[in-house]
Amino acid sequence: MVEKHRELARVYEDIRRGRWGSSIRGLIAAAGGAGFPLDLEELRVFAERIGERRYAICPDWIVSCIALVGRGYPHASLLDPQAGLGSLAAPLARKLHAKRVVAVCRRSEEYRVAPLLNTDAGIEWVQSDPVRYLEEIDEQFDLIATCLAPCDPGADDVLSAAIAHLRDEGTAVVLLEEEPEIRAIADRLARLKLHVDSLLSIPGGLVVIARKRPADRLFVGEMGPDQSSQDILAKNILLRRSGKAPELGVLLDAPTDQGVREVILQQSIEERGRDGGFEVVAFRSIAREMHAYTPDAGFPAREDAVYLPRAAALPVVRSVHETAVPERYVQVVLDPAVSAAYVARFFTTPLGDDLLRLYELASVRRSYLAMLADAPFLLPPPDVRKRVLEVAVSLQQARSRLDSLDADLWTHPFAAESIGKEIAGWVREDEFERWMESLPFPIASILWAYRAETSDEHCVDHLFNLFEALGEFIALLMLSALGPLCVERGVDLLEDNPYFRDSYRYATFRAWNVLGRRLAHHTRSLLSRPATRSVCLAQFGNPDLAFLDMIASKRLFAVLDEAADLRNLWKAHGGSVGPGEHTGRRKALEDCLQRVQAIIGERFDTVQLLAPETSSYHEGIFCYDAQSLTGSRMTFRRVKVETAVPMDSRKIYLLSKGQKKPVEILPLLKIMEVPEVPARACYFYNRIEGEQVRWISYHFEGEAEVLRPDGEVIDVLSSLGLIEQEREG
């Protein structure tokens, strides 16, 4: 698939400056002239790349979810009045086994190409103006499914003409490439004599399900590519019940002025807040004044103020002088009983970050100040807030004193003895081990081997193992989350770098660092753009932003590159190494380790690496007994977790705390049984040797390397474009 995307990109480059122009129709014409076969999936990828209409080529996972819902209603006959290239009508007809399907193509080139792209759909293709065609027929249909282009002045005329041919018990499914508020959608369809049944959020748009008869309550949810989530969502729609997680269904008594994503996010925030003991209050109840920035006067001088950003990517600040873009902020003067210090600090937490995202979504439809007055905020009881601030002050004083001592140490080196005595009561000897035990087992187990060693030479070996494993592990976390998105969008993870193309067949420390840096750059890029921020967070399972910042940190990969440079340098020197040299090397690597510890900190406390075991299922939620792969010992703590999707007991997952959508870790990291020993150990992918895969364990000396056939690994690397050739045979 990746190779076909490269070929598609080459064709596009040929036409970009040619007579066809940068469009889907241009690509079809150019590819046809070059004898290059295209299918709907490749056209969809191309459409995303050039920024053409998002759902001009409808993704198959959306069609699959629509089909799951459609099976619950009559669906023997299907009409798409604006079929385009047939990317919705054709696959939907196949999945529903519809007996009668009519697809209307407005343009002659679509009418010519659509049957060629959908040869087995059994569709009657019609080339005509949709309204004119529909006025001339008297046929009735069970299901109308179509995609409406944004800002199309004739869209409602087409939809109205189509609805005239909808049976009384029929269903209309409309894809909107925009996200209007729920009430606006309901009013728009009411004018066409339809009632909204369900609204499902999709990236950059909505799927609207409507019928001629009103439902008792309006269903809103979030549609995604995961098959099990689709099954649960479809069942909840048909049974008219709320989901265990807001994205799996929220029932509304009446249309609201919010958008679908707002409803789902607010429901999630309020549920998590109440579970944590917070009270949900309206922001106006804690604010005395709110002010927008004016170019002439700026903000009024006020005490007890915080400054909230209009864009969630910006930080909340206590002073207007802390930001270079005051025009992108609003000033909120708080009730002194609440404490501006508490509110500002709360917005740095995962719940606070979600609140900022909610405010940003809501401000699209209303002025920020008007929105904020009605927006929710989460408060613990006053005595808890007071104690939190007291402890926070103590921590800040401790940090300030430590900073002062650090400066004194380097300015007055002969004071080291007295400074050491002062901090002895602050820093426990087991602080490093506490940090080590908070890390995922694949990393913590190597640190334990290092800590248990007394030989400088062996410590150097363990530390090199640590840095190489950490580089592969961090890259693997990002690859597991973003790999499917990169393949879907035709992103070449390595571009055309000839040195690293196919290097993952024999992966090296440097190669993992290169991949990790590229994925980190891609992660930061997605997070920095409002249009892709939510997509990126969803791919990673909606983790704490501080965790994402850590794994995508430039500083982290700078340290890993430094360690790789040291290994290459010391290997190049060759020859025997004396005890003094080993000691110097150990100190150099321990300096790298200290910087890695400072960067990682406690970020892994917000996620769990899981090996699922037994499970039960109830009302759309999977309840698992799982092993938490945390700490340095192979005897793992067992935990109970709830997820919205099933997990395979043969695989490893990353689950963010407070979330229900785990990220499946690609099978380049495994906890494997080693019958020859016998024992279990953690193994990292090392290289491909013929039809077999070599695995390496950095903590288990009993069988440090294992060579086994593993077609799944080869297929995964090939599908991601990390090795050049597919597995043979």
XYZ file of C-alpha atoms in Angstrom:
729
model
C 0.000 0.000 0.000
C 2.815 2.430 0.871
C 4.523 1.776 -2.487
C 1.248 2.467 -4.307
C 0.954 5.733 -2.371
C 4.437 6.686 -3.549
C 3.463 5.940 -7.138
C 0.279 7.950 -6.633
C 2.364 10.856 -5.356
C 4.601 10.648 -8.429
C 1.580 10.771 -10.711
C 0.322 13.767 -8.764
C 3.661 15.565 -9.169
C 3.407 14.954 -12.911
C -0.053 16.513 -13.113
C 0.520 19.303 -10.586
C 2.080 21.484 -13.275
C 0.212 19.934 -16.183
C -3.004 20.529 -18.006
C -5.267 18.452 -15.734
C -4.933 20.545 -12.570
C -4.698 19.386 -8.942
C -8.014 17.618 -8.471
C -9.516 14.152 -8.220
C -10.736 14.413 -11.798
C -7.253 15.519 -12.856
C -5.675 12.526 -11.159
C -8.130 10.111 -12.773
C -7.404 11.544 -16.189
C -3.622 11.484 -15.714
C -3.533 8.020 -14.168
C -5.754 6.661 -16.911
C -3.431 8.059 -19.545
C -0.443 6.483 -17.753
C -2.167 3.115 -17.474
C -2.002 3.291 -13.670
C -5.033 1.595 -12.039
C -6.764 3.476 -9.233
C -9.292 2.427 -6.638
C -11.498 4.356 -4.220
C -9.092 4.011 -1.284
C -6.218 5.548 -3.221
C -8.438 8.364 -4.442
C -9.496 9.098 -0.870
C -5.848 9.322 0.255
C -5.117 11.636 -2.653
C -8.117 13.823 -1.804
C -6.771 14.301 1.742
C -3.309 15.171 0.452
C -4.463 17.940 -1.861
C -7.091 19.277 0.532
C -10.061 18.470 -1.674
C -13.436 17.932 -0.015
C -12.919 15.738 3.042
C -15.598 13.212 2.142
C -15.585 13.566 -1.629
C -14.270 9.991 -1.378
C -15.986 8.485 1.659
C -13.743 6.328 3.919
C -14.816 2.705 4.107
C -14.996 2.705 7.917
C -17.731 5.354 7.798
C -19.668 3.284 5.268
C -19.280 0.213 7.508
C -20.734 1.998 10.529
C -23.626 3.408 8.488
C -24.332 -0.123 7.258
C -24.421 -1.472 10.834
C -27.119 1.075 11.701
C -28.865 0.694 8.357
C -29.432 -3.022 8.908
C -31.786 -2.111 11.750
C -34.112 -0.282 9.358
C -35.668 -1.178 5.994
C -32.907 -1.107 3.364
C -34.025 -3.104 0.321
C -33.776 -0.001 -1.898
C -31.204 2.787 -1.812
C -30.932 6.213 -3.450
C -27.900 8.512 -3.529
C -28.971 11.752 -5.259
C -25.394 13.131 -5.307
C -23.320 10.008 -5.792
C -20.177 11.557 -7.242
C -17.754 8.671 -7.791
C -19.979 6.274 -5.847
C -17.737 6.040 -2.762
C -20.781 5.992 -0.453
C -23.522 4.378 -2.528
C -21.547 1.452 -3.958
C -19.906 0.018 -0.806
C -23.067 0.710 1.232
C -25.177 -1.192 -1.288
C -22.775 -4.147 -1.089
C -22.719 -4.204 2.712
C -26.526 -3.962 2.969
C -27.203 -6.340 0.043
C -29.683 -3.786 -1.286
C -31.765 -5.139 -4.160
C -32.387 -1.815 -5.870
C -29.800 0.996 -5.968
C -29.936 4.266 -7.902
C -26.947 6.636 -7.926
C -27.243 10.033 -9.597
C -24.077 11.637 -10.995
C -24.309 15.313 -11.796
C -21.129 15.459 -13.914
C -20.527 13.423 -17.040
C -16.962 12.483 -16.007
C -18.269 11.080 -12.701
C -20.908 9.117 -14.584
C -18.176 7.695 -16.815
C -15.708 6.793 -14.061
C -17.996 5.673 -11.176
C -19.071 2.355 -12.792
C -15.409 1.553 -13.508
C -14.502 2.037 -9.850
C -17.513 0.023 -8.634
C -17.906 -2.839 -11.085
C -19.679 -5.298 -8.774
C -22.194 -3.031 -7.043
C -25.265 -3.718 -9.216
C -26.120 -0.023 -9.365
C -28.230 1.897 -11.836
C -26.046 4.903 -12.642
C -27.863 8.015 -13.795
C -26.233 11.079 -15.346
C -28.506 14.050 -14.695
C -29.221 17.098 -12.627
C -30.488 15.440 -9.387
C -33.535 17.664 -8.863
C -34.669 17.318 -12.483
C -34.263 13.525 -12.399
C -36.109 13.150 -9.084
C -39.008 15.298 -10.318
C -39.456 12.905 -13.235
C -39.683 9.618 -11.285
C -42.247 8.304 -8.815
C -40.228 5.503 -7.218
C -40.021 5.194 -3.412
C -36.875 4.163 -1.483
C -36.168 2.668 1.944
C -32.879 4.474 2.387
C -31.460 7.746 1.118
C -27.726 8.152 1.694
C -25.671 11.038 0.364
C -22.890 13.495 1.146
C -23.624 17.218 1.023
C -20.821 19.558 0.041
C -20.302 22.536 2.364
C -21.635 25.919 1.231
C -23.604 24.338 -1.621
C -26.652 26.601 -2.139
C -28.512 23.841 -3.967
C -27.914 21.112 -1.351
C -31.271 21.515 0.389
C -33.127 21.488 -2.944
C -31.509 18.141 -3.789
C -32.243 16.743 -0.341
C -35.841 17.962 -0.427
C -36.387 16.364 -3.842
C -34.892 13.089 -2.548
C -36.983 13.045 0.637
C -40.120 13.177 -1.515
C -39.126 9.644 -2.588
C -38.488 8.327 0.949
C -40.958 5.775 2.300
C -42.782 6.656 5.520
C -40.712 4.056 7.420
C -37.547 4.967 5.549
C -34.302 6.519 6.760
C -32.131 9.324 5.436
C -28.379 9.309 6.128
C -26.546 12.521 5.285
C -22.822 13.241 5.606
C -22.106 16.876 6.378
C -18.611 18.238 5.849
C -19.156 20.776 8.591
C -20.083 20.758 12.287
C -23.068 23.044 12.894
C -24.840 23.194 16.224
C -27.437 20.516 16.923
C -30.405 22.896 16.949
C -29.424 24.308 13.543
C -29.362 20.799 12.040
C -32.718 19.935 13.581
C -34.279 23.165 12.266
C -32.783 22.662 8.801
C -34.193 19.148 8.484
C -37.527 20.156 10.009
C -38.011 22.532 7.083
C -37.578 19.471 4.846
C -40.133 17.517 6.933
C -37.531 15.265 8.537
C -36.734 14.649 12.217
C -33.197 14.109 13.477
C -32.786 10.644 14.963
C -29.021 10.496 15.569
C -25.975 12.715 15.078
C -22.556 11.081 14.912
C -19.336 13.058 14.972
C -16.662 12.182 12.406
C -13.378 14.066 11.795
C -14.360 17.449 10.414
C -18.015 16.605 9.940
C -21.152 14.758 10.985
C -23.245 11.776 9.997
C -26.908 12.712 10.322
C -29.546 9.989 10.591
C -33.086 11.300 10.115
C -36.566 9.849 9.705
C -40.052 11.090 8.942
C -41.288 10.205 12.425
C -39.718 11.884 15.481
C -37.737 9.868 18.021
C -38.466 10.255 21.736
C -34.921 11.445 22.381
C -32.069 12.554 20.157
C -28.973 10.323 20.115
C -25.475 11.788 19.733
C -22.218 9.846 19.602
C -18.808 9.619 17.991
C -18.093 7.372 15.025
C -14.602 5.902 14.703
C -12.782 3.238 12.676
C -12.648 0.647 15.481
C -14.990 -2.224 14.588
C -16.017 -3.121 18.139
C -16.849 0.506 18.946
C -18.940 0.640 15.779
C -20.851 -2.471 16.869
C -21.593 -0.967 20.282
C -22.518 2.427 18.846
C -24.905 0.902 16.295
C -26.559 -1.240 18.973
C -27.004 1.787 21.259
C -28.577 3.773 18.404
C -31.053 1.034 17.586
C -31.896 0.365 21.257
C -32.037 4.116 22.050
C -29.787 3.856 25.099
C -26.855 5.837 26.437
C -23.389 4.357 26.186
C -21.148 3.580 29.131
C -18.746 6.125 27.655
C -20.108 9.417 26.205
C -18.653 8.767 22.747
C -20.751 5.582 22.595
C -23.967 7.520 23.037
C -25.626 10.404 24.870
C -29.403 10.879 24.788
C -30.745 14.435 24.644
C -34.298 15.410 25.511
C -34.210 18.246 22.974
C -31.846 19.859 20.458
C -29.218 22.109 21.989
C -27.151 25.042 20.797
C -23.992 22.961 21.297
C -22.217 20.914 18.679
C -21.980 17.122 18.925
C -18.314 17.121 19.945
C -19.084 19.690 22.630
C -21.836 17.532 24.119
C -19.615 14.446 24.204
C -16.586 16.255 25.635
C -18.621 18.095 28.277
C -20.330 14.868 29.338
C -16.926 13.177 29.671
C -15.469 16.063 31.694
C -18.417 16.201 34.075
C -18.473 12.426 34.619
C -14.732 12.316 35.347
C -15.040 15.387 37.565
C -17.804 13.902 39.687
C -15.887 10.619 39.950
C -12.954 12.643 41.319
C -15.093 14.415 43.928
C -15.360 17.744 42.080
C -18.465 19.893 41.927
C -19.500 21.053 38.446
C -20.251 24.791 38.553
C -20.953 27.469 35.950
C -17.925 29.671 35.347
C -19.984 32.792 36.067
C -20.385 31.576 39.671
C -16.655 31.974 40.355
C -15.969 35.061 38.196
C -16.666 38.654 39.211
C -15.643 40.212 35.881
C -14.607 39.131 32.398
C -12.840 41.322 29.846
C -11.718 40.964 26.242
C -8.450 42.552 25.131
C -8.678 45.919 23.377
C -5.757 47.259 21.283
C -6.018 50.722 22.830
C -6.487 49.914 26.512
C -5.406 46.285 26.802
C -6.874 44.757 29.984
C -7.956 46.677 33.099
C -5.649 46.353 36.115
C -7.229 43.811 38.445
C -6.165 41.554 41.280
C -7.223 37.885 41.471
C -7.189 37.586 37.681
C -6.326 34.742 35.349
C -5.982 34.961 31.576
C -7.613 32.203 29.553
C -6.488 31.538 25.966
C -8.961 31.460 23.122
C -6.966 28.530 21.675
C -6.434 25.455 23.862
C -2.846 25.074 22.680
C -1.849 28.237 24.597
C -1.249 28.168 28.374
C -3.362 29.827 31.047
C -1.337 32.639 32.663
C -1.609 34.749 35.808
C -0.255 37.949 34.247
C -0.768 39.504 30.844
C 2.999 40.060 30.749
C 3.505 36.282 30.544
C 2.224 36.153 26.967
C 3.380 37.807 23.743
C -0.129 37.560 22.225
C -2.516 39.204 24.727
C -5.122 39.676 21.997
C -5.622 35.887 22.026
C -6.612 35.925 25.724
C -9.509 37.005 27.904
C -9.177 38.302 31.451
C -11.227 36.626 34.179
C -11.337 38.333 37.584
C -12.156 35.643 40.118
C -13.911 35.596 43.449
C -11.046 35.725 46.004
C -12.557 32.739 47.802
C -11.764 30.577 44.774
C -8.110 31.655 44.343
C -6.618 32.646 41.011
C -3.558 30.540 41.836
C -5.702 27.418 42.177
C -7.669 28.032 38.965
C -4.556 28.739 36.889
C -2.813 25.595 38.156
C -5.910 23.431 37.629
C -5.905 24.261 33.908
C -2.541 22.469 33.585
C -4.128 19.123 34.559
C -5.692 16.682 32.056
C -9.194 17.756 33.125
C -8.193 21.398 32.833
C -6.794 20.844 29.364
C -10.053 19.180 28.309
C -11.981 22.181 29.665
C -9.880 24.503 27.503
C -10.612 22.324 24.468
C -14.319 22.489 25.323
C -14.196 26.281 25.610
C -12.439 26.511 22.235
C -15.069 24.325 20.563
C -17.936 26.286 22.103
C -16.473 29.671 21.167
C -16.822 28.860 17.470
C -20.569 29.505 17.804
C -20.608 32.271 20.423
C -18.357 35.064 21.596
C -15.770 33.727 24.002
C -17.011 35.812 26.950
C -20.659 34.866 26.448
C -19.687 31.226 26.126
C -17.434 31.292 29.183
C -20.171 32.632 31.450
C -22.221 29.471 30.876
C -19.282 27.062 30.591
C -18.621 24.431 33.273
C -15.736 24.452 35.731
C -14.745 21.850 38.326
C -14.155 22.718 41.977
C -13.282 20.537 44.980
C -14.584 21.605 48.428
C -13.062 24.826 49.868
C -11.037 23.006 52.548
C -9.465 20.782 49.885
C -8.566 23.796 47.731
C -6.983 25.477 50.742
C -4.868 22.426 51.561
C -3.814 22.000 47.923
C -2.522 25.583 47.853
C -0.683 25.133 51.156
C 1.131 22.056 49.888
C 1.820 23.779 46.558
C 3.505 26.671 48.408
C 5.667 24.192 50.347
C 6.677 22.471 47.140
C 7.538 25.785 45.508
C 9.667 26.795 48.489
C 11.454 23.450 48.335
C 12.100 23.901 44.607
C 13.434 27.420 45.153
C 15.762 26.228 47.907
C 17.027 23.369 45.747
C 17.670 25.772 42.861
C 19.605 28.036 45.222
C 21.669 25.124 46.549
C 22.383 23.957 43.009
C 23.696 27.412 42.098
C 25.800 27.527 45.299
C 27.258 24.109 44.586
C 28.720 25.154 41.260
C 29.728 28.615 42.402
C 31.329 27.371 45.649
C 32.470 23.769 45.055
C 34.074 23.543 48.509
C 30.592 23.879 50.005
C 29.621 20.470 48.589
C 29.899 18.749 51.976
C 27.537 21.124 53.771
C 25.085 21.216 50.851
C 25.075 17.426 50.782
C 24.188 17.305 54.481
C 21.314 19.756 53.989
C 19.689 17.811 51.168
C 20.251 14.408 52.792
C 16.879 14.648 54.483
C 15.170 15.756 51.292
C 16.438 13.281 48.743
C 16.081 9.688 49.818
C 18.575 7.089 48.682
C 15.771 5.112 47.102
C 14.498 8.057 44.993
C 16.069 6.619 41.857
C 14.523 3.224 42.545
C 11.120 4.823 43.111
C 11.420 6.461 39.691
C 12.648 3.218 38.156
C 9.661 1.293 39.538
C 7.277 3.837 37.966
C 8.561 3.050 34.466
C 7.200 0.436 32.043
C 8.798 -2.974 32.574
C 10.668 -3.064 29.222
C 12.717 -0.076 30.450
C 12.662 -0.571 34.233
C 13.989 -4.129 33.930
C 17.160 -2.857 32.185
C 17.643 -0.183 34.839
C 17.395 -2.883 37.499
C 20.157 -4.864 35.772
C 22.275 -1.708 35.779
C 21.562 -0.925 39.445
C 22.386 -4.476 40.498
C 25.817 -4.339 38.811
C 29.061 -3.278 40.497
C 31.426 -3.530 37.525
C 31.921 -0.259 35.613
C 32.352 -2.193 32.369
C 29.087 -4.077 32.796
C 27.277 -0.902 33.895
C 28.363 0.720 30.626
C 26.907 -2.228 28.707
C 23.609 -2.029 30.596
C 23.343 1.723 30.052
C 23.903 1.384 26.314
C 21.207 -1.317 26.298
C 18.928 1.071 28.172
C 19.325 3.944 25.719
C 18.884 1.718 22.670
C 15.785 0.054 24.172
C 14.371 3.429 25.218
C 14.804 4.792 21.694
C 13.000 1.807 20.205
C 10.304 1.849 22.921
C 9.455 5.556 22.548
C 9.448 5.257 18.742
C 7.216 2.190 19.059
C 4.683 4.043 21.226
C 4.375 6.784 18.609
C 4.410 4.318 15.719
C 1.599 2.289 17.320
C -0.532 5.414 17.704
C 0.263 7.254 14.472
C 1.232 4.386 12.140
C -2.364 3.606 11.080
C -3.004 7.333 10.503
C 0.181 7.673 8.456
C -0.760 4.701 6.276
C -4.316 6.001 5.872
C -3.031 9.411 4.769
C -0.208 8.034 2.639
C 2.499 9.567 4.830
C 5.907 8.052 4.115
C 7.560 7.763 7.519
C 11.046 7.905 6.010
C 10.383 9.913 2.849
C 12.989 8.908 0.256
C 16.099 8.813 2.446
C 18.117 6.039 0.730
C 20.299 5.411 3.779
C 17.424 4.506 6.073
C 15.101 2.986 3.482
C 14.830 -0.691 4.478
C 17.190 -0.177 7.442
C 14.559 -1.576 9.795
C 15.148 -5.027 8.399
C 18.355 -4.788 10.462
C 17.310 -2.033 12.862
C 20.044 -0.113 14.674
C 20.133 2.262 17.628
C 20.543 5.187 15.203
C 17.702 4.006 12.956
C 15.236 3.963 15.875
C 16.343 7.462 16.856
C 15.771 8.686 13.285
C 12.287 7.170 13.203
C 11.507 8.481 16.686
C 12.530 12.029 15.763
C 10.368 11.956 12.637
C 7.371 10.625 14.541
C 7.952 13.165 17.318
C 7.990 15.964 14.729
C 4.768 14.605 13.215
C 3.188 14.440 16.696
C 4.140 18.024 17.531
C 2.877 19.187 14.141
C -0.515 17.507 14.627
C -0.854 18.926 18.145
C 0.021 22.449 17.025
C -2.843 22.718 14.515
C -6.415 23.071 15.827
C -7.753 21.043 12.875
C -5.637 17.979 13.757
C -5.117 18.328 17.515
C -8.150 16.240 18.518
C -7.288 13.586 15.913
C -3.777 13.272 17.344
C -5.015 13.032 20.934
C -7.537 10.359 19.920
C -4.848 8.305 18.157
C -2.831 8.268 21.392
C -5.892 7.386 23.501
C -6.394 10.936 24.866
C -3.415 10.942 27.258
C -2.181 13.672 29.554
C -0.572 16.325 27.344
C 2.558 16.254 29.516
C 3.024 12.594 28.544
C 2.785 13.441 24.849
C 5.178 16.346 25.298
C 7.651 13.940 26.892
C 7.643 11.224 24.230
C 7.804 13.860 21.467
C 10.520 15.860 23.241
C 13.415 17.145 21.152
C 15.560 17.063 24.291
C 14.914 13.351 24.802
C 16.084 12.410 21.323
C 19.070 14.752 21.669
C 20.231 12.721 24.685
C 19.602 9.425 22.867
C 21.612 10.684 19.891
C 24.423 11.665 22.236
C 24.460 8.139 23.684
C 24.539 6.668 20.164
C 27.456 8.962 19.281
C 29.372 7.824 22.368
C 28.888 4.176 21.487
C 30.069 4.721 17.921
C 33.033 6.756 19.149
C 34.157 4.173 21.698
C 33.677 1.298 19.281
C 35.763 3.116 16.657
C 38.674 3.437 19.087
C 38.783 -0.342 19.640
C 41.601 -1.940 21.607
C 41.639 -2.793 25.289
C 40.048 -0.472 27.803
C 41.469 -0.016 31.272
C 39.478 0.290 34.518
C 39.903 4.072 34.578
C 38.463 4.398 31.089
C 35.486 2.222 32.023
C 34.854 4.462 35.025
C 34.949 7.576 32.834
C 32.580 6.020 30.322
C 30.181 5.031 33.070
C 30.119 8.594 34.410
C 29.478 9.995 30.925
C 26.534 7.656 30.418
C 25.194 8.279 33.915
C 25.125 11.982 33.039
C 22.928 11.071 30.046
C 20.762 8.948 32.351
C 20.244 11.844 34.772
C 19.042 14.038 31.902
C 16.698 11.301 30.683
C 15.303 10.977 34.219
C 14.688 14.738 34.356
C 12.874 14.680 30.994
C 10.724 11.613 31.740
C 10.050 12.500 35.365
C 6.750 11.001 36.469
C 5.102 11.149 33.048
C 4.582 7.387 32.881
C 2.432 7.580 36.032
C -0.436 8.772 33.800
C -0.454 5.659 31.592
C -0.391 1.890 32.026
C 1.259 -0.720 29.836
C -1.153 -3.641 29.975
C -1.239 -7.329 29.135
C -4.970 -8.211 29.198
C -6.156 -11.530 30.584
C -9.801 -12.416 31.309
C -12.702 -10.082 30.563
C -16.426 -9.577 30.855
C -18.721 -7.385 28.785
C -21.681 -5.299 29.926
C -23.615 -2.584 28.093
C -20.832 -1.622 25.736
C -17.956 -1.702 28.242
C -15.287 -4.401 28.486
C -14.064 -5.125 32.031
C -10.584 -6.685 32.061
C -8.322 -8.323 34.564
C -4.890 -7.375 33.266
C -1.247 -7.400 34.204
C 0.225 -3.930 34.663
C 3.641 -4.151 33.006
C 5.189 -1.601 35.362
C 8.326 -1.783 37.449
C 11.469 -3.865 37.240
C 10.194 -7.301 38.325
C 8.516 -9.992 36.212
C 5.876 -10.553 38.893
C 3.372 -8.002 37.655
C 0.595 -6.383 39.639
C -2.871 -7.356 38.444
C -5.351 -4.548 37.845
C -8.941 -4.144 36.724
C -9.571 -1.778 33.824
C -12.562 -0.776 31.723
C -12.305 -0.163 27.981
C -14.703 0.760 25.207
C -12.980 -1.638 22.801
C -11.845 -5.261 23.187
C -8.213 -6.164 23.828
C -6.420 -9.266 22.561
C -4.836 -11.337 25.348
C -1.844 -12.023 23.082
C -0.989 -8.338 22.719
C 0.216 -5.385 24.775
C -1.670 -2.097 25.134
C -1.090 1.422 26.424
C -4.054 2.850 28.352
C -4.161 6.416 29.661
C -5.600 6.781 33.134
C -9.211 7.928 33.130
C -9.662 6.872 29.488
C -11.292 3.851 27.900
C -9.587 3.572 24.512
C -6.290 1.673 24.720
C -3.618 1.906 22.033
C -2.541 -1.477 20.696
C 1.252 -1.713 20.723
C 2.626 -3.050 17.457
C 4.107 -6.555 17.795
C 7.712 -5.324 17.889
C 7.718 -5.711 21.673
C 6.616 -8.946 23.330
C 6.501 -10.740 26.649
C 7.451 -14.223 25.448
C 7.685 -17.675 26.941
C 11.104 -19.244 26.435
C 10.536 -23.034 26.659
C 14.252 -23.756 26.419
C 14.916 -22.155 29.821
C 11.889 -22.194 30.758
C 10.937 -18.616 31.654
C 9.134 -15.482 30.493
C 10.997 -12.370 29.425
C 10.559 -9.098 27.562
C 11.932 -9.080 24.018
C 12.475 -6.253 21.535
C 12.445 -6.741 17.776
C 16.042 -6.765 16.532
C 16.213 -7.836 12.880
C 14.847 -10.074 10.126
C 16.930 -13.059 9.107
C 15.361 -14.767 6.095
C 11.847 -15.792 7.138
C 12.677 -15.530 10.838
C 12.799 -12.648 13.285
C 15.571 -12.187 15.829
C 14.420 -10.904 19.217
C 16.666 -9.551 21.942
C 16.119 -9.281 25.686
C 18.140 -6.655 27.516
C 17.331 -7.930 31.010
C 17.179 -11.727 30.691
C 20.535 -13.462 30.499
C 19.056 -16.961 30.370
C 18.159 -16.582 26.669
C 19.177 -13.082 25.576
C 18.422 -13.732 21.886
C 15.623 -15.736 20.297
C 15.161 -16.528 16.595
C 11.625 -17.443 15.535
C 9.386 -17.293 12.453
C 7.059 -14.286 12.763
C 5.147 -13.288 9.654
C 3.116 -10.727 11.605
C 6.202 -8.618 12.324
C 7.312 -8.723 8.695
C 3.830 -7.766 7.510
C 3.622 -4.842 9.964
C 7.016 -3.432 8.978
C 6.156 -3.816 5.306
C 2.736 -2.176 5.630
C 4.331 0.828 7.352
C 6.970 1.169 4.651
C 9.817 0.401 7.068
C 11.084 -2.488 4.964
C 11.053 -2.496 1.190
C 9.672 -5.894 0.314
C 6.665 -7.877 1.383
C 7.267 -11.253 2.925
C 7.649 -13.896 0.249
C 5.789 -17.138 0.042
